CSV table of C-alpha atoms in Angstrom, one decimal:
chain,number,residue,atom,x,y,z
A,211,MET,CA,0.0,0.0,0.0
A,212,LEU,CA,2.8,2.4,0.9
A,213,TYR,CA,4.5,1.7,-2.4
A,214,TYR,CA,1.5,3.0,-4.3
A,215,LEU,CA,1.1,6.0,-2.0
A,216,PHE,CA,4.7,7.1,-2.2
A,217,THR,CA,4.9,6.4,-6.0
A,218,TYR,CA,1.9,8.8,-6.4
A,219,LEU,CA,3.5,11.4,-4.2
A,220,ASP,CA,6.8,11.1,-6.1
A,221,ARG,CA,5.1,11.4,-9.5
A,222,GLU,CA,2.6,14.1,-8.8
A,223,PHE,CA,4.4,16.3,-6.2
A,224,ASP,CA,8.1,15.3,-6.4
A,225,PHE,CA,7.8,14.5,-2.7
A,226,PHE,CA,11.2,14.5,-1.0
A,227,GLY,CA,12.5,10.9,-0.4
A,228,ALA,CA,9.4,9.2,-1.9
A,229,GLY,CA,11.4,7.7,-4.7
A,230,VAL,CA,13.2,5.3,-2.3
A,231,PHE,CA,10.1,3.2,-2.3
A,232,GLN,CA,10.9,2.1,-5.8
A,233,TYR,CA,13.8,0.1,-4.5
A,234,ILE,CA,13.1,-3.5,-3.5
A,235,SER,CA,16.1,-3.5,-1.1
A,236,PHE,CA,14.7,-0.6,0.9
A,237,ARG,CA,11.2,-2.0,1.1
A,238,ALA,CA,12.5,-5.4,2.0
A,239,GLY,CA,14.6,-3.9,4.8
A,240,MET,CA,11.6,-2.0,6.1
A,241,ALA,CA,9.4,-5.1,6.0
A,242,THR,CA,12.0,-6.9,8.1
A,243,LEU,CA,12.1,-4.2,10.7
A,244,VAL,CA,8.3,-3.9,10.9
A,245,SER,CA,7.8,-7.6,11.1
A,246,LEU,CA,10.2,-7.8,14.0
A,247,LEU,CA,8.5,-5.0,15.8
A,248,ILE,CA,5.0,-6.5,15.3
A,249,ALA,CA,6.2,-9.9,16.5
A,250,MET,CA,7.8,-8.5,19.6
A,251,ILE,CA,5.2,-5.9,20.6
A,252,PHE,CA,2.0,-7.8,19.5
A,253,GLY,CA,3.5,-11.1,20.7
A,254,GLY,CA,3.6,-10.0,24.4
A,255,LYS,CA,0.1,-8.7,24.3
A,256,LEU,CA,-1.2,-11.9,22.6
A,257,ILE,CA,0.4,-14.1,25.2
A,258,LYS,CA,-1.4,-12.2,28.0
A,259,ILE,CA,-4.7,-12.5,26.1
A,260,LEU,CA,-4.1,-16.3,25.6
A,261,GLN,CA,-3.2,-16.7,29.3
A,262,ARG,CA,-6.4,-14.9,30.4
A,263,LYS,CA,-8.4,-17.1,28.2
A,264,GLN,CA,-6.5,-20.1,29.5
A,265,VAL,CA,-5.5,-21.2,26.0
A,266,GLY,CA,-2.9,-23.6,27.3
A,267,GLU,CA,-1.2,-26.5,25.7
A,268,SER,CA,-2.3,-30.0,27.0
A,269,ILE,CA,0.8,-32.1,27.4
A,270,ARG,CA,0.9,-35.9,27.0
A,271,ASP,CA,3.5,-37.4,29.3
A,272,LEU,CA,6.1,-39.0,27.0
A,273,GLY,CA,8.7,-39.3,29.7
A,274,LEU,CA,10.8,-36.4,28.4
A,275,GLN,CA,12.9,-34.3,30.7
A,276,GLY,CA,11.2,-31.0,31.6
A,277,GLN,CA,8.1,-31.9,29.5
A,278,MET,CA,5.4,-31.6,32.1
A,279,GLU,CA,6.7,-28.1,33.2
A,280,LYS,CA,5.4,-26.8,29.9
A,281,LYS,CA,1.8,-27.8,30.7
A,282,GLY,CA,-0.5,-24.7,30.4
A,283,THR,CA,2.0,-22.7,28.2
A,284,PRO,CA,-0.2,-20.7,25.7
A,285,THR,CA,-0.5,-22.1,22.2
A,286,MET,CA,-1.8,-20.6,19.0
A,287,GLY,CA,1.2,-18.3,18.9
A,288,GLY,CA,1.3,-18.8,15.2
A,289,LEU,CA,-1.0,-15.8,15.0
A,290,ILE,CA,2.0,-13.7,15.9
A,291,ILE,CA,3.9,-15.1,12.9
A,292,LEU,CA,0.9,-14.7,10.5
A,293,LEU,CA,0.3,-11.0,11.5
A,294,ALA,CA,4.0,-10.2,11.4
A,295,ILE,CA,4.1,-11.6,7.8
A,296,LEU,CA,0.9,-10.2,6.4
A,297,VAL,CA,1.0,-6.6,7.7
A,298,PRO,CA,4.5,-5.7,6.3
A,299,THR,CA,3.8,-7.5,3.0
A,300,LEU,CA,0.6,-5.5,2.6
A,301,LEU,CA,2.4,-2.3,3.5
A,302,PHE,CA,5.6,-2.6,1.4
A,303,ALA,CA,5.0,-5.1,-1.4
A,304,ARG,CA,3.3,-4.5,-4.8
A,305,LEU,CA,-0.1,-6.0,-4.5
A,306,ASP,CA,-0.5,-6.4,-8.3
A,307,ASN,CA,2.3,-8.9,-8.4
A,308,VAL,CA,1.0,-12.5,-9.0
A,309,TYR,CA,3.6,-14.0,-6.8
A,310,ILE,CA,2.9,-11.8,-3.8
A,311,LEU,CA,-0.8,-12.5,-4.2
A,312,LEU,CA,-0.1,-16.2,-4.3
A,313,MET,CA,2.0,-16.0,-1.1
A,314,LEU,CA,-0.7,-14.0,0.7
A,315,VAL,CA,-3.3,-16.7,-0.2
A,316,SER,CA,-0.9,-19.5,0.9
A,317,THR,CA,-0.2,-17.9,4.2
A,318,VAL,CA,-3.9,-17.2,5.0
A,319,TRP,CA,-5.1,-20.6,3.7
A,320,LEU,CA,-2.8,-22.8,5.8
A,321,GLY,CA,-2.9,-20.4,8.7
A,322,LEU,CA,-6.7,-20.9,8.8
A,323,ILE,CA,-6.4,-24.7,8.6
A,324,GLY,CA,-3.8,-24.7,11.5
A,325,PHE,CA,-6.0,-22.3,13.5
A,326,LEU,CA,-9.0,-24.6,13.1
A,327,ASP,CA,-6.9,-27.5,14.3
A,328,ASP,CA,-5.7,-25.6,17.4
A,329,TYR,CA,-9.2,-24.2,18.1
A,330,ILE,CA,-10.6,-27.8,18.2
A,331,LYS,CA,-7.8,-28.9,20.5
A,332,VAL,CA,-8.0,-26.0,22.9
A,333,PHE,CA,-11.7,-24.9,23.0
A,334,LYS,CA,-13.4,-28.2,22.1
A,335,LYS,CA,-11.0,-30.2,24.4
A,336,ASN,CA,-10.3,-32.7,21.6
A,337,LYS,CA,-6.7,-33.7,21.8
A,338,GLU,CA,-6.8,-35.0,18.2
A,339,GLY,CA,-7.7,-31.7,16.7
A,340,LEU,CA,-8.8,-31.4,13.1
A,341,ALA,CA,-8.9,-34.9,11.5
A,342,GLY,CA,-5.8,-35.7,9.5
A,343,ARG,CA,-7.8,-36.2,6.3
A,344,PHE,CA,-9.2,-32.6,6.5
A,345,LYS,CA,-5.7,-31.2,6.9
A,346,ILE,CA,-4.5,-33.2,3.8
A,347,LEU,CA,-7.6,-32.0,1.9
A,348,GLY,CA,-6.7,-28.4,2.8
A,349,GLN,CA,-3.1,-28.9,1.7
A,350,ILE,CA,-4.3,-30.5,-1.6
A,351,GLY,CA,-6.6,-27.5,-2.1
A,352,LEU,CA,-3.8,-25.0,-1.7
A,353,GLY,CA,-1.6,-27.2,-4.0
A,354,LEU,CA,-4.3,-27.0,-6.7
A,355,ILE,CA,-4.5,-23.2,-6.4
A,356,VAL,CA,-0.7,-22.8,-6.6
A,357,GLY,CA,-0.3,-25.5,-9.3
A,358,PHE,CA,-3.0,-24.1,-11.6
A,359,THR,CA,-1.8,-20.5,-11.1
A,360,LEU,CA,1.8,-21.3,-11.9
A,361,PHE,CA,0.7,-23.6,-14.8
A,362,PHE,CA,-1.9,-21.4,-16.5
A,363,SER,CA,-1.3,-17.8,-15.5
A,364,ASP,CA,0.2,-15.6,-18.3
A,365,ASP,CA,1.9,-13.5,-15.6
A,366,VAL,CA,4.2,-16.5,-14.6
A,367,VAL,CA,7.1,-16.3,-17.1
A,368,VAL,CA,10.8,-16.9,-17.4
A,369,ARG,CA,13.1,-14.9,-19.7
A,370,GLN,CA,14.7,-16.7,-22.6
A,371,TYR,CA,17.5,-15.1,-24.6
A,372,LEU,CA,17.7,-15.3,-28.4
A,373,PHE,CA,21.0,-15.8,-30.2
A,374,GLY,CA,22.1,-15.3,-33.8
A,375,ASP,CA,22.3,-19.1,-34.5
A,376,GLY,CA,18.7,-19.5,-33.7
A,377,SER,CA,19.3,-21.1,-30.2
A,378,ILE,CA,17.6,-20.0,-27.0
A,379,SER,CA,18.6,-20.1,-23.4
A,380,SER,CA,17.2,-19.0,-20.0
A,381,VAL,CA,20.8,-18.0,-19.0
A,382,ASN,CA,23.7,-16.3,-20.7
A,383,ALA,CA,22.0,-13.0,-21.4
A,384,SER,CA,22.0,-11.4,-24.8
A,385,SER,CA,20.4,-8.2,-26.0
A,386,HIS,CA,17.5,-10.1,-27.6
A,387,PHE,CA,15.1,-11.9,-25.3
A,388,THR,CA,11.5,-13.0,-24.9
A,389,ASP,CA,9.4,-13.7,-21.8
A,390,VAL,CA,7.8,-17.1,-22.1
A,391,HIS,CA,5.4,-19.2,-20.0
A,392,LYS,CA,7.1,-22.5,-19.6
A,393,MET,CA,7.2,-25.1,-16.8
A,394,ILE,CA,10.9,-25.3,-16.4
A,395,THR,CA,13.0,-25.6,-13.2
A,396,THR,CA,16.6,-25.9,-12.2
A,397,ILE,CA,18.5,-29.1,-11.3
A,398,PRO,CA,21.0,-28.5,-8.4
A,399,PHE,CA,24.7,-29.2,-9.1
A,400,ARG,CA,24.2,-29.7,-12.9
A,401,LYS,CA,25.9,-27.5,-15.5
A,402,ASN,CA,23.1,-27.5,-18.1
A,403,ASN,CA,20.6,-27.4,-15.3
A,404,GLU,CA,17.2,-26.6,-16.9
A,405,LEU,CA,14.5,-29.2,-16.7
A,406,ASP,CA,11.3,-28.9,-18.6
A,407,TYR,CA,8.4,-30.8,-17.0
A,408,CYS,CA,6.8,-31.1,-20.5
A,409,ASN,CA,9.9,-33.1,-21.7
A,410,LEU,CA,10.0,-35.7,-18.9
A,411,PHE,CA,8.7,-38.5,-21.1
A,412,THR,CA,10.1,-37.5,-24.6
A,413,PHE,CA,11.4,-41.1,-24.8
A,414,ALA,CA,7.9,-42.5,-24.7
A,415,GLY,CA,6.6,-40.6,-27.7
A,416,PRO,CA,4.6,-37.5,-28.4
A,417,LEU,CA,1.4,-38.7,-26.7
A,418,PHE,CA,3.0,-39.1,-23.3
A,419,GLN,CA,5.1,-36.0,-23.8
A,420,GLY,CA,2.0,-33.9,-24.1
A,421,TRP,CA,0.5,-35.3,-20.9
A,422,SER,CA,3.7,-35.0,-18.9
A,423,CYS,CA,3.2,-31.3,-18.5
A,424,TYR,CA,0.2,-31.9,-16.3
A,425,LEU,CA,2.2,-34.0,-13.8
A,426,TYR,CA,3.5,-30.6,-12.6
A,427,ILE,CA,0.3,-30.0,-10.6
A,428,PRO,CA,0.3,-33.3,-8.6
A,429,PHE,CA,4.0,-32.6,-8.0
A,430,VAL,CA,3.2,-29.1,-6.6
A,431,ILE,CA,0.6,-30.8,-4.3
A,432,LEU,CA,3.2,-33.3,-3.1
A,433,VAL,CA,5.8,-30.6,-2.4
A,434,ILE,CA,3.4,-28.4,-0.4
A,435,THR,CA,2.0,-31.3,1.6
A,436,ALA,CA,5.4,-32.8,2.4
A,437,VAL,CA,7.1,-29.5,3.5
A,438,SER,CA,4.1,-28.3,5.4
A,439,ASN,CA,3.9,-31.6,7.4
A,440,GLY,CA,7.6,-31.6,7.8
A,441,ALA,CA,7.5,-28.2,9.5
A,442,ASN,CA,4.6,-29.4,11.6
A,443,ILE,CA,6.6,-32.4,12.9
A,444,THR,CA,9.7,-30.3,13.5
A,445,ASP,CA,7.7,-28.0,15.8
A,446,GLY,CA,8.3,-30.2,18.9
A,447,ILE,CA,10.7,-28.3,21.1
A,448,ASP,CA,11.3,-24.6,22.0
A,449,GLY,CA,12.6,-22.6,19.1
A,450,LEU,CA,13.3,-25.4,16.7
A,451,ALA,CA,10.8,-24.9,13.9
A,452,ALA,CA,10.9,-21.0,14.0
A,453,GLY,CA,14.7,-20.9,14.0
A,454,THR,CA,15.1,-23.5,11.2
A,455,SER,CA,12.4,-21.7,9.2
A,456,ALA,CA,14.2,-18.3,9.6
A,457,ILE,CA,17.4,-19.8,8.1
A,458,ILE,CA,15.5,-21.3,5.2
A,459,GLY,CA,13.6,-18.1,4.7
A,460,MET,CA,16.8,-16.0,4.5
A,461,THR,CA,18.2,-18.4,1.9
A,462,LEU,CA,15.0,-18.1,-0.2
A,463,ALA,CA,15.2,-14.3,0.1
A,464,ILE,CA,18.6,-14.4,-1.6
A,465,PHE,CA,17.3,-16.8,-4.3
A,466,THR,CA,14.3,-14.5,-5.0
A,467,TYR,CA,16.4,-11.4,-5.1
A,468,VAL,CA,19.0,-12.7,-7.5
A,469,SER,CA,16.4,-14.5,-9.7
A,470,GLY,CA,14.4,-11.3,-10.1
A,471,ASN,CA,17.4,-9.0,-10.8
A,472,THR,CA,18.7,-9.1,-14.4
A,473,ILE,CA,22.2,-8.0,-13.3
A,474,PHE,CA,22.7,-10.7,-10.7
A,475,ALA,CA,21.0,-13.3,-12.8
A,476,ASP,CA,23.3,-12.6,-15.7
A,477,TYR,CA,26.4,-12.5,-13.5
A,478,LEU,CA,25.5,-15.8,-11.8
A,479,ASP,CA,24.4,-17.4,-15.1
A,480,ILE,CA,21.0,-18.4,-13.6
A,481,MET,CA,17.4,-18.2,-14.8
A,482,PHE,CA,15.8,-14.7,-14.7
A,483,ILE,CA,12.2,-14.8,-13.5
A,484,PRO,CA,10.6,-11.4,-14.1
A,485,ASN,CA,8.8,-9.8,-11.1
A,486,SER,CA,10.0,-12.5,-8.7
A,487,GLY,CA,12.4,-10.0,-7.0
A,488,GLU,CA,9.3,-8.6,-5.2
A,489,LEU,CA,9.2,-11.8,-3.2
A,490,ALA,CA,12.3,-10.7,-1.3
A,491,ILE,CA,10.0,-8.4,0.6
A,492,PHE,CA,7.8,-11.2,1.6
A,493,CYS,CA,10.7,-13.5,2.4
A,494,LEU,CA,12.3,-11.0,4.8
A,495,ALA,CA,9.0,-10.3,6.4
A,496,PHE,CA,8.8,-14.0,7.0
A,497,VAL,CA,12.3,-14.1,8.4
A,498,GLY,CA,11.5,-11.1,10.7
A,499,ALA,CA,8.3,-12.8,11.9
A,500,CYS,CA,10.2,-16.1,12.7
A,501,VAL,CA,13.0,-14.3,14.5
A,502,GLY,CA,10.6,-12.0,16.4
A,503,PHE,CA,8.6,-15.0,17.4
A,504,LEU,CA,11.8,-16.5,18.9
A,505,TRP,CA,11.8,-13.6,21.4
A,506,TYR,CA,9.1,-15.5,23.2
A,507,ASN,CA,9.6,-19.1,21.8
A,508,THR,CA,13.2,-19.8,22.8
A,509,TYR,CA,13.8,-22.0,25.9
A,510,PRO,CA,11.9,-21.8,28.1
A,511,ALA,CA,9.0,-20.9,25.7
A,512,GLN,CA,6.4,-18.4,26.8
A,513,VAL,CA,4.2,-19.4,23.8
A,514,PHE,CA,4.0,-22.3,21.3
A,515,MET,CA,3.2,-21.6,17.6
A,516,GLY,CA,0.8,-24.6,17.3
A,517,ASP,CA,-0.4,-25.8,14.0
A,518,THR,CA,-1.5,-22.2,13.2
A,519,GLY,CA,2.1,-21.4,12.7
A,520,SER,CA,3.8,-24.6,11.8
A,521,LEU,CA,1.5,-25.6,8.9
A,522,ALA,CA,1.7,-22.1,7.5
A,523,ILE,CA,5.5,-21.7,7.6
A,524,GLY,CA,6.0,-25.1,5.9
A,525,GLY,CA,3.5,-24.2,3.1
A,526,ILE,CA,5.1,-20.7,2.7
A,527,ILE,CA,8.6,-22.3,2.2
A,528,ALA,CA,7.2,-24.8,-0.3
A,529,VAL,CA,5.4,-22.2,-2.4
A,530,LEU,CA,8.4,-19.9,-2.4
A,531,ALA,CA,10.7,-22.7,-3.6
A,532,LEU,CA,8.2,-23.6,-6.4
A,533,ILE,CA,7.9,-19.9,-7.6
A,534,VAL,CA,11.7,-19.4,-7.9
A,535,ARG,CA,12.1,-22.8,-9.6
A,536,LYS,CA,14.1,-24.3,-6.7
A,537,GLU,CA,11.7,-27.1,-5.7
A,538,LEU,CA,14.3,-29.8,-6.5
A,539,LEU,CA,16.6,-28.2,-3.9
A,540,ILE,CA,14.1,-28.7,-1.1
A,541,PRO,CA,15.7,-32.0,0.1
A,542,ILE,CA,18.9,-30.0,0.9
A,543,LEU,CA,17.4,-26.7,1.9
A,544,CYS,CA,14.7,-28.2,4.1
A,545,GLY,CA,17.0,-31.1,5.2
A,546,ILE,CA,15.9,-30.7,8.8
A,547,PHE,CA,12.3,-31.1,7.9
A,548,LEU,CA,13.1,-34.0,5.7
A,549,ILE,CA,15.1,-35.9,8.4
A,550,GLU,CA,12.4,-35.3,11.0
A,551,ASN,CA,9.8,-36.6,8.5
A,552,LEU,CA,11.9,-39.7,7.7
A,553,SER,CA,12.6,-40.5,11.3
A,554,VAL,CA,8.8,-40.8,11.9
A,555,MET,CA,8.2,-42.8,8.8
A,556,LEU,CA,11.1,-45.2,9.5
A,557,GLN,CA,10.1,-45.6,13.1
A,558,VAL,CA,6.5,-46.4,12.3
A,559,SER,CA,7.3,-48.7,9.4
A,560,TYR,CA,10.0,-50.7,11.3
A,561,PHE,CA,7.7,-51.0,14.3
A,562,LYS,CA,4.9,-52.5,12.2
A,563,TYR,CA,7.3,-54.7,10.3
A,564,THR,CA,8.9,-56.2,13.4
A,565,LYS,CA,5.6,-56.6,15.2
A,566,LYS,CA,4.3,-58.6,12.3
A,567,LYS,CA,7.5,-60.7,11.9
A,568,TYR,CA,8.5,-61.2,15.6
A,569,GLY,CA,5.3,-60.6,17.4
A,570,GLU,CA,6.6,-57.5,19.1
A,571,GLY,CA,7.4,-54.0,17.7
A,572,ARG,CA,11.0,-52.8,17.8
A,573,ARG,CA,12.3,-49.3,17.3
A,574,ILE,CA,15.1,-47.7,15.4
A,575,PHE,CA,15.1,-44.5,17.5
A,576,LYS,CA,14.4,-44.2,21.2
A,577,MET,CA,11.5,-41.9,20.1
A,578,SER,CA,10.5,-40.1,17.0
A,579,PRO,CA,10.7,-37.4,15.6
A,580,LEU,CA,14.4,-37.3,15.8
A,581,HIS,CA,14.7,-34.3,18.2
A,582,HIS,CA,12.9,-36.5,20.8
A,583,HIS,CA,15.4,-39.2,20.3
A,584,TYR,CA,18.2,-36.9,21.4
A,585,GLN,CA,16.1,-35.8,24.4
A,586,LYS,CA,15.8,-39.4,25.4
A,587,LEU,CA,19.6,-39.7,25.2
A,588,GLY,CA,19.8,-36.9,27.8
A,589,TYR,CA,20.6,-33.9,25.7
A,590,HIS,CA,19.1,-30.6,26.9
A,591,GLU,CA,16.6,-29.2,24.3
A,592,SER,CA,18.6,-25.9,24.0
A,593,LYS,CA,21.6,-27.9,22.9
A,594,ILE,CA,19.5,-30.0,20.4
A,595,VAL,CA,18.0,-26.8,19.0
A,596,GLY,CA,21.4,-25.0,18.7
A,597,ARG,CA,22.9,-28.0,16.9
A,598,PHE,CA,19.9,-28.4,14.5
A,599,TRP,CA,20.3,-24.7,13.7
A,600,ILE,CA,24.0,-25.2,12.9
A,601,VAL,CA,23.1,-28.1,10.6
A,602,GLY,CA,20.4,-25.9,9.0
A,603,ILE,CA,22.9,-23.1,8.4
A,604,MET,CA,25.3,-25.6,6.7
A,605,LEU,CA,22.5,-26.9,4.5
A,606,ALA,CA,21.6,-23.2,3.6
A,607,ILE,CA,25.2,-22.5,2.6
A,608,LEU,CA,25.2,-25.7,0.5
A,609,SER,CA,22.0,-24.6,-1.2
A,610,LEU,CA,23.4,-21.2,-2.0
A,611,ALA,CA,26.5,-22.8,-3.4
A,612,THR,CA,24.4,-24.3,-6.2
A,613,LEU,CA,24.2,-20.8,-7.7
A,614,LYS,CA,27.8,-21.4,-8.8
A,615,LEU,CA,28.7,-25.0,-8.0
A,616,ARG,CA,27.5,-26.7,-11.2
């Protein structure tokens, strides 16, 4: 909103300083600052409201050290994160940008699903919350919205450069180019790293080649569901999900900025995605929201984000990666979410297999998700969180290295 206001003031009245709002870097910095302030100021007030309404977390005794001390800690703190993302984005981003609109829809959509789950747990006294099938349906619904928008919208384009010999490329800038709507992405650590979803089955003939484009939409659904649930599972100890998400969000902010800037895209020899640079504002608002939330969520937590926050932050990360054509990098970038997810899947699968084969279930880990395994080993949760953050930073650096390491 402020972008349009100051653009008008600059154009009509040559208002002093108004032109600075044309720069994404300035608006992204302001979005970060505002999101931090909202999370820190609004967070304290929301915690008091939740305490008055006795919106406390019900804790199952899993035998973890210090676990029962958290009983009654306010939940639904994800509202802090949602507000700290939405307000700065609405203030500083261009609201006619298809990618910004898609991120706003994704944030609100999964935030509402998570809020409904927390509401049922807290106010309806149902520990199971929203049935799992309804969560999955909600994630599929968002996947369809995102998939169809990216697949069919004429505003979703990549720039391809034309050369004298008739060849085209999404990198190696020339003075002649065209913006095309194509479902192409980038493959990490590969030199000629463009992958066209429509060419996945060229070996099977023209019939299958035509249909392979439509596999993109189910793939989008899979990515959003997996990352959203991964963030949800990771949200198990104080500060883990928020801190990990802030690291991932900062990495994606860099990806969005360089992918949406012709100079950096040309220098790094990467795909230029017109108008995607605006997403840096959203990304840094997201980072500010997560870091601001840590003010109250680090050990000992004064508030839990609940599904209101965890489902939303996972979905946000997934959609951002899809927009900047980095979805194939998710297993590295979101490695913490992946290993947490896998630890649960392996534990459950092995338990069922051994129970069927030997008559009693056996376990790979002392407890899943993985962070609980380390708690069972006697590690304090602050040490677990700190080490997970360090691993997350290493994975983020490795992800950024793919800009040049090919």
